[in-house]
Amino acid sequence: MSEHVWPPGAATAVGSMPGADPAEAAAVVFGELPDFPHLPELPARGVGADLIGRTAAMLVDLAIEVVPSGYRVAARPGRDHRRAVDLLRWDLDAVTEAGAAPVIKTQLAGPWTLAAGIELPRGHRVLTDRGAVREFTESALEGLAAHVAELKARTGAEVVVQFDEPTLPDVLAGSLPTPSGYGTVPAVPEPEARELLSRVIERAGELTGQPVVVHCCAARPPVGLLQAAGAGALAIDATLLGGAPSALLDELGEAWDSGTVLFLGLVPALEPARLPALRELAQPALALADRLGFNRTTLADRAVPTPTCGFAGATADWVRRALKLTTDLGKAFVEPPEGW
């Protein structure tokens, strides 16, 4: 696998954008993130447009439908599944027309979040059936291969894959509720979680030739597990690291020292009451480098600034401003302003 394809000082975003117009979202992303744009997700469009629905649109020989409790396995593709497929196709059309870039990032649910977010016919999560977990994982990987190939053909860009695993901490902790609400799904042992993640990361890396990003926006992401699984980059909310336990800092230090890139969430996903200065936004990244004993110049090559999370709840005006600030942070990592 080659070194990462994005240039030093590049910035990107997590994935979701506000609104329902894919052409407008793509234009904003390519305009504000010219070095490292991403395929926008527009969950405000409803069924099929959120993280699970988007990923379900890539499944091969499996289908989903919507029931009152959420997404459920379907016997055959119906209206809900076809809608998810159409939404993804329209998003691909939008980025095809938006412009050119050397690299583009695409996002989908990681295997554990996907298995936790879809129900089996009887209402239990796919997560509760290890055979079904493997089946969904292989189906998603087969679909990802076709998706990456199409994205490359349409844009001419190198593709970076990001697996979103917001549910992974709950999967590991055994804190996801059962259908009755009176119990919880048993925790998945870390070795088992790591083995499956390693499989999908390895396969995605083979498809793209690029480091694979795993995003987990929890306050205490399982950094050691994700690094051991082979993640080439970890996307985390850096603003939540204040007061982080020494064990988490040690894991971050080991990951960074090994060459893992940190996608550091620094710019608020929602507009704050007061617009912070660029130095203030950079402070969590600077403090992390200092606490881990790295020279701040490490940020230029082994860190990528991002918003703290997706923009699904943000205003269009804030998205533009936030992406501009994120891009400015990337430039500042390479050429720190005087006084930094």
Coordinates of C-alpha atoms in Angstrom, one line a residue:
M1 CA 0.0 0.0 0.0
S2 CA 1.3 3.5 -0.9
E3 CA 1.7 6.5 1.4
H4 CA -1.4 8.6 1.7
V5 CA -2.3 10.5 -1.5
W6 CA -3.6 13.7 0.0
P7 CA -1.0 16.5 0.3
P8 CA 0.5 17.9 3.5
G9 CA -1.9 20.5 5.0
A10 CA -5.0 19.0 3.4
A11 CA -8.3 19.2 5.2
T12 CA -11.5 17.2 4.8
A13 CA -14.9 16.6 6.5
V14 CA -16.6 13.7 8.2
G15 CA -19.3 13.0 5.6
S16 CA -22.8 14.4 6.3
M17 CA -24.1 17.7 5.0
P18 CA -27.3 19.7 5.5
G19 CA -30.1 20.0 3.1
A20 CA -31.4 17.8 0.3
D21 CA -29.7 19.0 -2.9
P22 CA -26.7 16.7 -3.8
A23 CA -25.5 19.1 -6.5
E24 CA -25.3 22.0 -4.0
A25 CA -23.6 19.9 -1.4
A26 CA -21.0 18.6 -3.8
A27 CA -20.3 22.1 -5.1
V28 CA -19.6 23.3 -1.5
V29 CA -17.4 20.3 -0.7
F30 CA -15.3 20.6 -3.8
G31 CA -15.1 24.4 -3.5
E32 CA -14.1 24.5 0.2
L33 CA -12.0 21.3 0.3
P34 CA -10.2 21.3 -3.0
D35 CA -7.3 19.0 -1.9
F36 CA -9.4 16.3 -0.1
P37 CA -13.1 16.4 -0.9
H38 CA -15.6 13.7 0.1
L39 CA -18.7 12.2 -1.2
P40 CA -21.4 14.1 0.7
E41 CA -24.2 12.4 2.6
L42 CA -27.5 14.1 3.0
P43 CA -29.5 12.4 5.7
A44 CA -32.2 15.1 5.7
R45 CA -33.6 13.3 2.7
G46 CA -34.9 10.6 5.0
V47 CA -35.1 6.9 4.4
G48 CA -32.0 5.5 2.7
A49 CA -30.0 8.7 3.1
D50 CA -28.6 8.1 6.6
L51 CA -25.4 6.1 7.3
I52 CA -27.1 2.7 7.5
G53 CA -29.3 3.4 4.5
R54 CA -26.4 4.6 2.4
T55 CA -24.4 1.5 3.3
A56 CA -27.4 -0.8 2.6
A57 CA -27.5 0.7 -0.9
M58 CA -24.1 -0.9 -1.5
L59 CA -25.2 -4.4 -0.4
V60 CA -25.0 -7.2 -2.9
D61 CA -27.7 -9.9 -2.8
L62 CA -29.1 -8.5 0.4
A63 CA -31.9 -5.9 0.8
I64 CA -33.4 -3.8 3.6
E65 CA -36.8 -2.4 4.3
V66 CA -38.1 0.1 6.8
V67 CA -40.2 -0.9 9.7
P68 CA -41.4 1.2 12.8
S69 CA -38.2 0.2 14.7
G70 CA -35.8 1.0 11.9
Y71 CA -34.1 -1.0 9.1
R72 CA -34.8 -4.7 8.7
V73 CA -33.6 -7.4 6.4
A74 CA -36.0 -7.8 3.4
A75 CA -36.7 -10.9 1.3
R76 CA -36.1 -8.8 -1.9
P77 CA -35.4 -5.2 -2.9
G78 CA -38.5 -3.1 -2.4
R79 CA -39.3 0.6 -2.5
D80 CA -37.1 1.4 0.5
H81 CA -34.1 -0.4 -0.8
R82 CA -34.5 1.0 -4.3
R83 CA -34.8 4.5 -2.8
A84 CA -31.4 4.1 -1.1
V85 CA -29.8 2.9 -4.3
D86 CA -31.2 5.9 -6.2
L87 CA -30.0 8.4 -3.6
L88 CA -26.5 7.0 -3.8
R89 CA -26.6 7.2 -7.6
W90 CA -27.7 10.8 -7.5
D91 CA -24.9 11.6 -5.1
L92 CA -22.4 10.0 -7.5
D93 CA -23.9 12.1 -10.4
A94 CA -23.4 15.2 -8.3
V95 CA -19.7 14.7 -7.5
T96 CA -19.1 13.7 -11.1
E97 CA -20.2 17.2 -12.2
A98 CA -18.7 19.1 -9.2
G99 CA -15.1 19.3 -10.3
A100 CA -11.8 17.5 -10.2
A101 CA -9.5 16.6 -7.3
P102 CA -6.6 14.2 -6.9
V103 CA -8.4 12.2 -4.2
I104 CA -11.9 11.8 -2.9
K105 CA -13.1 10.1 0.3
T106 CA -16.2 8.0 0.6
Q107 CA -17.9 6.8 3.7
L108 CA -19.9 3.8 4.8
A109 CA -20.9 2.1 8.1
G110 CA -18.3 -0.2 9.5
P111 CA -19.2 -3.8 10.0
W112 CA -20.2 -3.6 13.7
T113 CA -22.3 -0.4 13.3
L114 CA -24.0 -2.0 10.2
A115 CA -24.7 -5.2 12.1
A116 CA -26.1 -3.2 15.1
G117 CA -28.3 -0.9 12.8
I118 CA -30.2 -3.6 10.9
E119 CA -32.7 -6.1 12.3
L120 CA -33.2 -9.7 11.4
P121 CA -36.8 -10.8 10.4
R122 CA -37.7 -11.6 14.0
G123 CA -36.6 -8.2 15.2
H124 CA -33.3 -9.0 16.8
R125 CA -30.2 -7.1 15.6
V126 CA -28.0 -8.7 12.9
L127 CA -25.4 -8.3 15.6
T128 CA -26.9 -11.2 17.5
D129 CA -26.2 -13.7 14.7
R130 CA -22.5 -14.1 13.9
G131 CA -23.3 -15.9 10.6
A132 CA -25.5 -13.0 9.6
V133 CA -22.8 -10.5 10.6
R134 CA -20.3 -12.3 8.3
E135 CA -22.9 -12.4 5.5
F136 CA -23.6 -8.7 5.7
T137 CA -19.9 -7.8 6.0
E138 CA -19.0 -9.8 2.8
S139 CA -22.0 -8.3 1.0
A140 CA -20.9 -4.8 1.9
L141 CA -17.3 -5.5 0.9
E142 CA -18.5 -6.8 -2.5
G143 CA -20.6 -3.7 -2.9
L144 CA -17.8 -1.5 -1.8
A145 CA -15.6 -2.9 -4.6
A146 CA -18.1 -1.9 -7.2
H147 CA -18.6 1.5 -5.5
V148 CA -14.9 2.3 -5.4
A149 CA -14.5 1.3 -9.1
E150 CA -17.4 3.5 -10.1
L151 CA -16.1 6.4 -8.1
K152 CA -12.7 6.1 -9.7
A153 CA -14.1 5.8 -13.2
R154 CA -16.4 8.8 -12.7
T155 CA -13.9 11.2 -11.1
G156 CA -10.5 10.0 -12.1
A157 CA -9.4 10.5 -8.5
E158 CA -7.8 8.1 -6.0
V159 CA -10.3 6.9 -3.5
V160 CA -10.0 6.8 0.3
V161 CA -12.5 4.7 2.2
Q162 CA -13.7 5.7 5.7
F163 CA -15.6 3.2 7.8
D164 CA -17.9 5.0 10.3
E165 CA -18.1 3.1 13.6
P166 CA -20.1 5.3 16.0
T167 CA -21.8 2.2 17.6
L168 CA -18.6 0.3 18.2
P169 CA -18.1 1.4 21.8
D170 CA -21.6 0.2 22.7
V171 CA -21.0 -3.1 20.8
L172 CA -17.9 -3.7 22.9
A173 CA -19.6 -2.6 26.1
G174 CA -22.7 -4.7 25.6
S175 CA -24.9 -1.7 26.1
L176 CA -27.2 -1.9 23.0
P177 CA -30.8 -2.7 24.0
T178 CA -32.7 -5.8 22.9
P179 CA -36.1 -5.4 21.1
S180 CA -38.0 -5.6 24.3
G181 CA -35.9 -2.8 25.8
Y182 CA -35.5 -4.8 29.0
G183 CA -32.1 -6.3 28.2
T184 CA -29.0 -5.6 26.3
V185 CA -27.2 -7.5 23.5
P186 CA -24.1 -9.3 24.9
A187 CA -20.8 -7.6 24.4
V188 CA -18.7 -8.6 21.5
P189 CA -15.2 -9.7 22.7
E190 CA -12.4 -7.4 21.5
P191 CA -10.5 -10.1 19.7
E192 CA -13.6 -10.9 17.6
A193 CA -14.3 -7.2 16.9
R194 CA -10.7 -6.7 15.9
E195 CA -10.7 -9.7 13.6
L196 CA -13.7 -8.6 11.6
L197 CA -12.4 -5.0 11.4
S198 CA -9.1 -6.2 10.2
R199 CA -10.8 -8.1 7.4
V200 CA -12.7 -5.1 6.1
I201 CA -9.8 -2.7 6.5
E202 CA -7.5 -5.1 4.6
R203 CA -10.0 -5.5 1.8
A204 CA -10.7 -1.8 1.5
G205 CA -6.9 -1.1 1.4
E206 CA -6.5 -3.7 -1.4
L207 CA -9.3 -1.9 -3.3
T208 CA -7.9 1.6 -3.1
G209 CA -4.1 1.3 -2.4
Q210 CA -4.6 3.9 0.2
P211 CA -4.8 4.0 4.0
V212 CA -8.2 3.2 5.4
V213 CA -9.8 5.6 7.8
V214 CA -11.9 4.5 10.7
H215 CA -14.1 7.2 12.3
C216 CA -15.4 6.9 15.9
C217 CA -16.7 10.1 17.5
A218 CA -17.0 8.7 21.0
A219 CA -15.3 10.5 23.8
R220 CA -13.2 7.4 24.5
P221 CA -12.7 5.7 21.1
P222 CA -11.1 2.2 21.1
V223 CA -7.9 3.5 19.5
G224 CA -5.7 0.5 20.4
L225 CA -8.2 -1.9 18.9
L226 CA -8.6 0.1 15.7
Q227 CA -4.8 0.5 15.3
A228 CA -4.3 -3.3 15.9
A229 CA -6.9 -3.9 13.2
G230 CA -4.8 -2.1 10.7
A231 CA -6.5 1.3 10.4
G232 CA -4.2 3.6 8.4
A233 CA -6.0 6.7 9.9
L234 CA -8.2 7.3 12.9
A235 CA -10.8 10.0 12.8
I236 CA -11.7 11.3 16.3
D237 CA -13.2 14.3 18.0
A238 CA -10.1 16.0 19.3
T239 CA -12.1 18.5 21.4
L240 CA -13.1 15.6 23.7
L241 CA -9.6 14.6 24.6
G242 CA -9.3 17.0 27.5
G243 CA -8.9 15.0 30.6
A244 CA -8.5 11.8 28.6
P245 CA -7.1 8.9 30.7
S246 CA -3.4 8.0 30.3
A247 CA -4.3 4.7 28.7
L248 CA -6.1 6.4 25.8
L249 CA -3.2 8.9 25.4
D250 CA -0.7 6.0 25.3
E251 CA -2.8 4.3 22.6
L252 CA -2.8 7.6 20.6
G253 CA 0.9 8.0 21.0
E254 CA 1.6 4.5 19.9
A255 CA -0.6 4.9 16.9
W256 CA 0.9 8.2 15.9
D257 CA 4.4 7.0 16.4
S258 CA 3.7 4.0 14.1
G259 CA 2.7 6.3 11.3
T260 CA -1.1 6.2 11.7
V261 CA -2.6 9.5 10.5
L262 CA -5.0 11.2 13.0
F263 CA -8.0 12.9 11.5
L264 CA -8.6 15.5 14.3
G265 CA -12.0 16.9 14.7
L266 CA -11.4 20.5 15.7
V267 CA -14.0 22.8 14.1
P268 CA -17.5 22.7 15.7
A269 CA -20.1 20.8 13.6
L270 CA -22.8 23.3 14.8
E271 CA -22.3 27.0 14.8
P272 CA -21.1 28.2 18.2
A273 CA -22.4 31.3 20.0
R274 CA -19.0 32.9 19.5
L275 CA -16.7 32.4 16.5
P276 CA -13.4 31.0 17.9
A277 CA -10.1 32.2 16.6
L278 CA -8.0 29.9 14.5
R279 CA -5.4 29.4 17.3
E280 CA -8.2 28.5 19.7
L281 CA -9.5 25.9 17.2
A282 CA -6.0 24.4 16.8
Q283 CA -5.4 24.2 20.6
P284 CA -6.5 20.6 21.1
A285 CA -4.2 19.4 18.3
L286 CA -1.3 21.4 19.6
A287 CA -1.9 20.2 23.1
L288 CA -2.1 16.6 22.0
A289 CA 1.2 16.8 20.2
D290 CA 2.8 18.4 23.3
R291 CA 1.3 15.8 25.7
L292 CA 2.4 12.9 23.5
G293 CA 5.9 14.3 23.2
F294 CA 5.8 14.9 19.4
N295 CA 7.1 18.0 17.7
R296 CA 4.2 20.1 16.4
T297 CA 5.6 19.8 12.9
T298 CA 4.2 16.2 13.0
L299 CA 0.8 17.8 12.5
A300 CA 1.7 18.8 8.9
D301 CA 2.2 15.2 7.7
R302 CA 0.4 12.9 10.1
A303 CA -2.7 14.9 11.0
V304 CA -5.7 16.0 8.9
P305 CA -8.1 18.6 10.4
T306 CA -11.8 18.0 10.2
P307 CA -15.0 19.2 11.8
T308 CA -15.8 17.5 15.1
C309 CA -18.6 15.5 13.5
G310 CA -21.0 15.5 10.5
F311 CA -22.9 18.7 9.4
A312 CA -26.4 17.1 9.3
G313 CA -27.8 19.6 11.8
A314 CA -25.8 22.7 10.7
T315 CA -26.9 25.7 8.6
A316 CA -25.6 26.1 5.1
D317 CA -23.9 29.3 6.1
W318 CA -22.0 27.7 9.0
V319 CA -20.9 24.8 6.8
R320 CA -19.1 27.1 4.4
R321 CA -17.5 29.0 7.2
A322 CA -16.6 25.8 9.1
L323 CA -15.0 24.2 6.1
K324 CA -13.0 27.4 5.4
L325 CA -11.7 27.3 9.0
T326 CA -10.9 23.6 8.6
T327 CA -8.9 24.3 5.5
D328 CA -7.1 27.2 7.2
L329 CA -6.1 24.8 10.0
G330 CA -4.6 22.5 7.5
K331 CA -2.5 25.3 6.1
A332 CA -1.5 26.4 9.6
F333 CA -0.3 22.9 10.4
V334 CA 2.2 23.3 7.5
E335 CA 3.1 26.9 8.1
P336 CA 2.3 27.9 11.7
P337 CA 1.4 31.5 12.1
E338 CA 3.8 33.6 14.2
G339 CA 3.1 33.0 17.9
W340 CA 2.1 29.3 17.5

